[in-house]
PDB file of C-alpha atoms in Angstrom:
ATOM      1  CA  MET A   1    -125.463 123.020 -96.497  1.00  0.00           C
ATOM      2  CA  ILE A   2    -129.151 123.670 -95.902  1.00  0.00           C
ATOM      3  CA  LYS A   3    -130.282 123.046 -92.323  1.00  0.00           C
ATOM      4  CA  VAL A   4    -133.862 122.026 -91.581  1.00  0.00           C
ATOM      5  CA  LEU A   5    -135.045 121.859 -87.979  1.00  0.00           C
ATOM      6  CA  ILE A   6    -137.781 119.310 -87.325  1.00  0.00           C
ATOM      7  CA  VAL A   7    -139.445 119.933 -83.972  1.00  0.00           C
ATOM      8  CA  TYR A   8    -142.117 117.655 -82.568  1.00  0.00           C
ATOM      9  CA  TRP A   9    -143.985 116.579 -79.454  1.00  0.00           C
ATOM     10  CA  SER A  10    -145.123 112.994 -79.141  1.00  0.00           C
ATOM     11  CA  LYS A  11    -146.764 111.090 -76.315  1.00  0.00           C
ATOM     12  CA  SER A  12    -147.606 107.806 -78.041  1.00  0.00           C
ATOM     13  CA  GLY A  13    -144.743 107.762 -80.541  1.00  0.00           C
ATOM     14  CA  ASN A  14    -146.960 108.387 -83.595  1.00  0.00           C
ATOM     15  CA  THR A  15    -145.843 111.972 -84.185  1.00  0.00           C
ATOM     16  CA  GLU A  16    -142.235 110.962 -83.495  1.00  0.00           C
ATOM     17  CA  ARG A  17    -142.406 108.327 -86.260  1.00  0.00           C
ATOM     18  CA  MET A  18    -143.695 110.989 -88.615  1.00  0.00           C
ATOM     19  CA  ALA A  19    -140.894 113.377 -87.601  1.00  0.00           C
ATOM     20  CA  LYS A  20    -138.297 110.710 -88.371  1.00  0.00           C
ATOM     21  CA  ALA A  21    -139.847 110.195 -91.809  1.00  0.00           C
ATOM     22  CA  VAL A  22    -139.686 113.963 -92.471  1.00  0.00           C
ATOM     23  CA  ALA A  23    -136.001 113.870 -91.494  1.00  0.00           C
ATOM     24  CA  GLU A  24    -135.460 111.007 -93.960  1.00  0.00           C
ATOM     25  CA  GLY A  25    -136.907 113.152 -96.736  1.00  0.00           C
ATOM     26  CA  VAL A  26    -134.541 116.013 -95.866  1.00  0.00           C
ATOM     27  CA  LYS A  27    -131.497 113.730 -95.650  1.00  0.00           C
ATOM     28  CA  LYS A  28    -132.379 112.007 -98.930  1.00  0.00           C
ATOM     29  CA  SER A  29    -132.029 115.431-100.539  1.00  0.00           C
ATOM     30  CA  GLY A  30    -128.451 115.561 -99.235  1.00  0.00           C
ATOM     31  CA  GLU A  31    -129.108 118.264 -96.654  1.00  0.00           C
ATOM     32  CA  GLU A  32    -128.937 118.470 -92.855  1.00  0.00           C
ATOM     33  CA  ALA A  33    -131.945 117.418 -90.789  1.00  0.00           C
ATOM     34  CA  VAL A  34    -131.928 118.332 -87.103  1.00  0.00           C
ATOM     35  CA  LEU A  35    -134.562 116.312 -85.252  1.00  0.00           C
ATOM     36  CA  GLN A  36    -135.552 117.660 -81.821  1.00  0.00           C
ATOM     37  CA  ARG A  37    -138.279 117.092 -79.301  1.00  0.00           C
ATOM     38  CA  VAL A  38    -139.967 120.377 -78.405  1.00  0.00           C
ATOM     39  CA  GLU A  39    -138.717 120.223 -74.811  1.00  0.00           C
ATOM     40  CA  GLU A  40    -135.107 120.187 -76.136  1.00  0.00           C
ATOM     41  CA  THR A  41    -135.703 123.169 -78.417  1.00  0.00           C
ATOM     42  CA  LYS A  42    -134.836 126.783 -77.685  1.00  0.00           C
ATOM     43  CA  PRO A  43    -136.357 129.678 -79.619  1.00  0.00           C
ATOM     44  CA  GLU A  44    -132.926 130.591 -81.021  1.00  0.00           C
ATOM     45  CA  ASP A  45    -132.719 127.121 -82.612  1.00  0.00           C
ATOM     46  CA  LEU A  46    -135.485 128.187 -84.993  1.00  0.00           C
ATOM     47  CA  SER A  47    -133.658 131.373 -85.967  1.00  0.00           C
ATOM     48  CA  GLN A  48    -130.543 129.340 -86.894  1.00  0.00           C
ATOM     49  CA  ALA A  49    -132.295 126.991 -89.348  1.00  0.00           C
ATOM     50  CA  ASP A  50    -133.073 127.568 -93.030  1.00  0.00           C
ATOM     51  CA  GLY A  51    -136.304 125.603 -92.748  1.00  0.00           C
ATOM     52  CA  ILE A  52    -138.569 124.688 -89.831  1.00  0.00           C
ATOM     53  CA  ILE A  53    -140.995 121.781 -89.842  1.00  0.00           C
ATOM     54  CA  ILE A  54    -143.180 121.278 -86.777  1.00  0.00           C
ATOM     55  CA  GLY A  55    -145.134 118.174 -85.870  1.00  0.00           C
ATOM     56  CA  SER A  56    -147.823 117.997 -83.230  1.00  0.00           C
ATOM     57  CA  PRO A  57    -150.540 115.609 -82.214  1.00  0.00           C
ATOM     58  CA  THR A  58    -153.974 117.126 -82.724  1.00  0.00           C
ATOM     59  CA  TYR A  59    -155.241 118.605 -79.463  1.00  0.00           C
ATOM     60  CA  CYS A  60    -158.772 120.032 -79.556  1.00  0.00           C
ATOM     61  CA  GLY A  61    -158.311 120.813 -83.263  1.00  0.00           C
ATOM     62  CA  SER A  62    -155.038 122.641 -82.674  1.00  0.00           C
ATOM     63  CA  MET A  63    -151.382 122.082 -81.821  1.00  0.00           C
ATOM     64  CA  VAL A  64    -150.519 120.766 -78.354  1.00  0.00           C
ATOM     65  CA  PRO A  65    -149.726 123.374 -75.663  1.00  0.00           C
ATOM     66  CA  GLN A  66    -146.021 122.414 -75.654  1.00  0.00           C
ATOM     67  CA  ILE A  67    -145.661 123.408 -79.322  1.00  0.00           C
ATOM     68  CA  LYS A  68    -147.710 126.585 -78.793  1.00  0.00           C
ATOM     69  CA  GLU A  69    -145.443 127.554 -75.901  1.00  0.00           C
ATOM     70  CA  LEU A  70    -142.345 127.240 -78.124  1.00  0.00           C
ATOM     71  CA  ILE A  71    -143.944 129.270 -80.903  1.00  0.00           C
ATOM     72  CA  ASP A  72    -145.041 131.984 -78.461  1.00  0.00           C
ATOM     73  CA  SER A  73    -141.519 132.165 -77.003  1.00  0.00           C
ATOM     74  CA  CYS A  74    -140.094 132.984 -80.461  1.00  0.00           C
ATOM     75  CA  ASP A  75    -141.516 136.512 -80.368  1.00  0.00           C
ATOM     76  CA  LYS A  76    -138.113 138.104 -79.741  1.00  0.00           C
ATOM     77  CA  TYR A  77    -136.839 136.360 -82.914  1.00  0.00           C
ATOM     78  CA  HIS A  78    -139.820 137.589 -84.944  1.00  0.00           C
ATOM     79  CA  GLY A  79    -137.809 139.354 -87.668  1.00  0.00           C
ATOM     80  CA  GLN A  80    -135.211 136.583 -87.821  1.00  0.00           C
ATOM     81  CA  LEU A  81    -137.776 134.004 -88.986  1.00  0.00           C
ATOM     82  CA  LYS A  82    -138.864 136.141 -91.957  1.00  0.00           C
ATOM     83  CA  GLY A  83    -138.318 134.329 -95.243  1.00  0.00           C
ATOM     84  CA  LYS A  84    -137.604 130.932 -93.696  1.00  0.00           C
ATOM     85  CA  VAL A  85    -139.495 127.983 -95.155  1.00  0.00           C
ATOM     86  CA  GLY A  86    -141.929 126.149 -92.912  1.00  0.00           C
ATOM     87  CA  GLY A  87    -144.033 123.018 -92.936  1.00  0.00           C
ATOM     88  CA  ALA A  88    -146.263 121.131 -90.506  1.00  0.00           C
ATOM     89  CA  PHE A  89    -147.678 117.662 -89.845  1.00  0.00           C
ATOM     90  CA  THR A  90    -149.939 116.037 -87.278  1.00  0.00           C
ATOM     91  CA  SER A  91    -151.313 112.801 -85.933  1.00  0.00           C
ATOM     92  CA  SER A  92    -154.978 112.653 -85.052  1.00  0.00           C
ATOM     93  CA  GLY A  93    -157.374 110.308 -83.292  1.00  0.00           C
ATOM     94  CA  ASN A  94    -159.804 110.020 -86.197  1.00  0.00           C
ATOM     95  CA  ILE A  95    -160.601 111.308 -89.678  1.00  0.00           C
ATOM     96  CA  GLY A  96    -162.742 114.193 -88.412  1.00  0.00           C
ATOM     97  CA  GLY A  97    -160.462 114.801 -85.453  1.00  0.00           C
ATOM     98  CA  GLY A  98    -159.230 118.273 -86.386  1.00  0.00           C
ATOM     99  CA  GLY A  99    -155.977 117.336 -88.124  1.00  0.00           C
ATOM    100  CA  GLU A 100    -156.264 120.013 -90.801  1.00  0.00           C
ATOM    101  CA  THR A 101    -157.034 122.740 -88.275  1.00  0.00           C
ATOM    102  CA  ALA A 102    -154.092 121.587 -86.131  1.00  0.00           C
ATOM    103  CA  ILE A 103    -151.745 121.971 -89.102  1.00  0.00           C
ATOM    104  CA  LEU A 104    -153.287 125.323 -89.970  1.00  0.00           C
ATOM    105  CA  SER A 105    -152.699 126.560 -86.401  1.00  0.00           C
ATOM    106  CA  ILE A 106    -148.967 125.978 -86.915  1.00  0.00           C
ATOM    107  CA  ILE A 107    -149.022 127.484 -90.407  1.00  0.00           C
ATOM    108  CA  HIS A 108    -150.850 130.585 -89.106  1.00  0.00           C
ATOM    109  CA  ALA A 109    -148.017 131.157 -86.630  1.00  0.00           C
ATOM    110  CA  PHE A 110    -145.435 130.720 -89.411  1.00  0.00           C
ATOM    111  CA  LEU A 111    -147.193 133.326 -91.538  1.00  0.00           C
ATOM    112  CA  ILE A 112    -147.330 135.777 -88.636  1.00  0.00           C
ATOM    113  CA  TYR A 113    -143.542 135.410 -88.302  1.00  0.00           C
ATOM    114  CA  GLY A 114    -143.135 136.107 -92.041  1.00  0.00           C
ATOM    115  CA  MET A 115    -142.263 132.565 -93.019  1.00  0.00           C
ATOM    116  CA  ILE A 116    -143.007 130.924 -96.367  1.00  0.00           C
ATOM    117  CA  VAL A 117    -145.204 127.822 -96.529  1.00  0.00           C
ATOM    118  CA  GLN A 118    -145.779 125.758 -99.645  1.00  0.00           C
ATOM    119  CA  GLY A 119    -148.996 123.809-100.035  1.00  0.00           C
ATOM    120  CA  ASN A 120    -149.276 120.382-101.628  1.00  0.00           C
ATOM    121  CA  PRO A 121    -151.377 120.414-104.817  1.00  0.00           C
ATOM    122  CA  SER A 122    -151.431 116.595-105.078  1.00  0.00           C
ATOM    123  CA  TYR A 123    -154.921 115.086-105.180  1.00  0.00           C
ATOM    124  CA  ASP A 124    -153.922 112.051-103.143  1.00  0.00           C
ATOM    125  CA  SER A 125    -152.386 113.707-100.074  1.00  0.00           C
ATOM    126  CA  GLY A 126    -153.016 116.349 -97.452  1.00  0.00           C
ATOM    127  CA  HIS A 127    -152.919 119.821 -98.953  1.00  0.00           C
ATOM    128  CA  PHE A 128    -151.725 121.551 -95.774  1.00  0.00           C
ATOM    129  CA  GLY A 129    -149.416 118.789 -94.542  1.00  0.00           C
ATOM    130  CA  PRO A 130    -149.343 115.099 -93.670  1.00  0.00           C
ATOM    131  CA  ILE A 131    -151.980 113.776 -91.277  1.00  0.00           C
ATOM    132  CA  ALA A 132    -151.850 110.321 -89.706  1.00  0.00           C
ATOM    133  CA  ILE A 133    -154.936 108.768 -88.200  1.00  0.00           C
ATOM    134  CA  PHE A 134    -153.653 107.043 -85.045  1.00  0.00           C
ATOM    135  CA  SER A 135    -150.432 105.270 -86.046  1.00  0.00           C
ATOM    136  CA  PRO A 136    -148.915 106.595 -89.287  1.00  0.00           C
ATOM    137  CA  ASP A 137    -149.454 104.201 -92.187  1.00  0.00           C
ATOM    138  CA  GLU A 138    -147.342 103.955 -95.340  1.00  0.00           C
ATOM    139  CA  ARG A 139    -149.306 106.785 -96.985  1.00  0.00           C
ATOM    140  CA  ALA A 140    -148.660 109.172 -94.086  1.00  0.00           C
ATOM    141  CA  LEU A 141    -144.973 108.246 -93.845  1.00  0.00           C
ATOM    142  CA  LYS A 142    -144.551 108.751 -97.601  1.00  0.00           C
ATOM    143  CA  GLU A 143    -146.191 112.193 -97.320  1.00  0.00           C
ATOM    144  CA  CYS A 144    -143.819 113.049 -94.451  1.00  0.00           C
ATOM    145  CA  LYS A 145    -140.769 112.164 -96.556  1.00  0.00           C
ATOM    146  CA  GLU A 146    -142.197 114.223 -99.423  1.00  0.00           C
ATOM    147  CA  LEU A 147    -142.743 117.170 -97.048  1.00  0.00           C
ATOM    148  CA  GLY A 148    -139.062 117.110 -96.068  1.00  0.00           C
ATOM    149  CA  ASN A 149    -138.083 117.020 -99.727  1.00  0.00           C
ATOM    150  CA  ARG A 150    -140.526 119.822-100.734  1.00  0.00           C
ATOM    151  CA  VAL A 151    -139.153 122.114 -98.024  1.00  0.00           C
ATOM    152  CA  ILE A 152    -135.608 121.502 -99.317  1.00  0.00           C
ATOM    153  CA  GLU A 153    -136.663 122.165-102.919  1.00  0.00           C
ATOM    154  CA  LEU A 154    -138.298 125.465-101.953  1.00  0.00           C
ATOM    155  CA  ILE A 155    -135.297 126.598 -99.906  1.00  0.00           C
ATOM    156  CA  ARG A 156    -133.043 125.851-102.883  1.00  0.00           C
ATOM    157  CA  LYS A 157    -135.282 127.900-105.191  1.00  0.00           C
ATOM    158  CA  LEU A 158    -135.228 130.834-102.778  1.00  0.00           C
ATOM    159  CA  LYS A 159    -131.449 130.794-102.298  1.00  0.00           C
TER     160      LYS A 159
END
């Protein structure tokens, strides 16, 4: 069974709602979704998953420090993350609030660790990953479910 780790940090509950929707998308594909808050996550948890999806509120156009600290602590597992599939999502305070750059900050880290990230070519959704403005609406939650499913599909193709 494919195991996808969904790690998130959420203060208001918005990013947590998105994380749960991502997990729904993974489970709908018949695979295992492990949903964890960042403070419950150890670096070795990432090395044991087939896919890693990280969600963060947008903080100054980037991921929150709690997520960055986890990613930085994975350095000793650098080679073990190579070839794993990754994805990212964020909640933001407004449309121009840096959501895309926050997602890209997570994706940059994934690429440095040798992970594989698939974009979303759909015209009606975020190309880098789902972004919610304040509370996630139906569009954002649908994109989160689709992200979970896309990560599963890519892992299956690679296996």
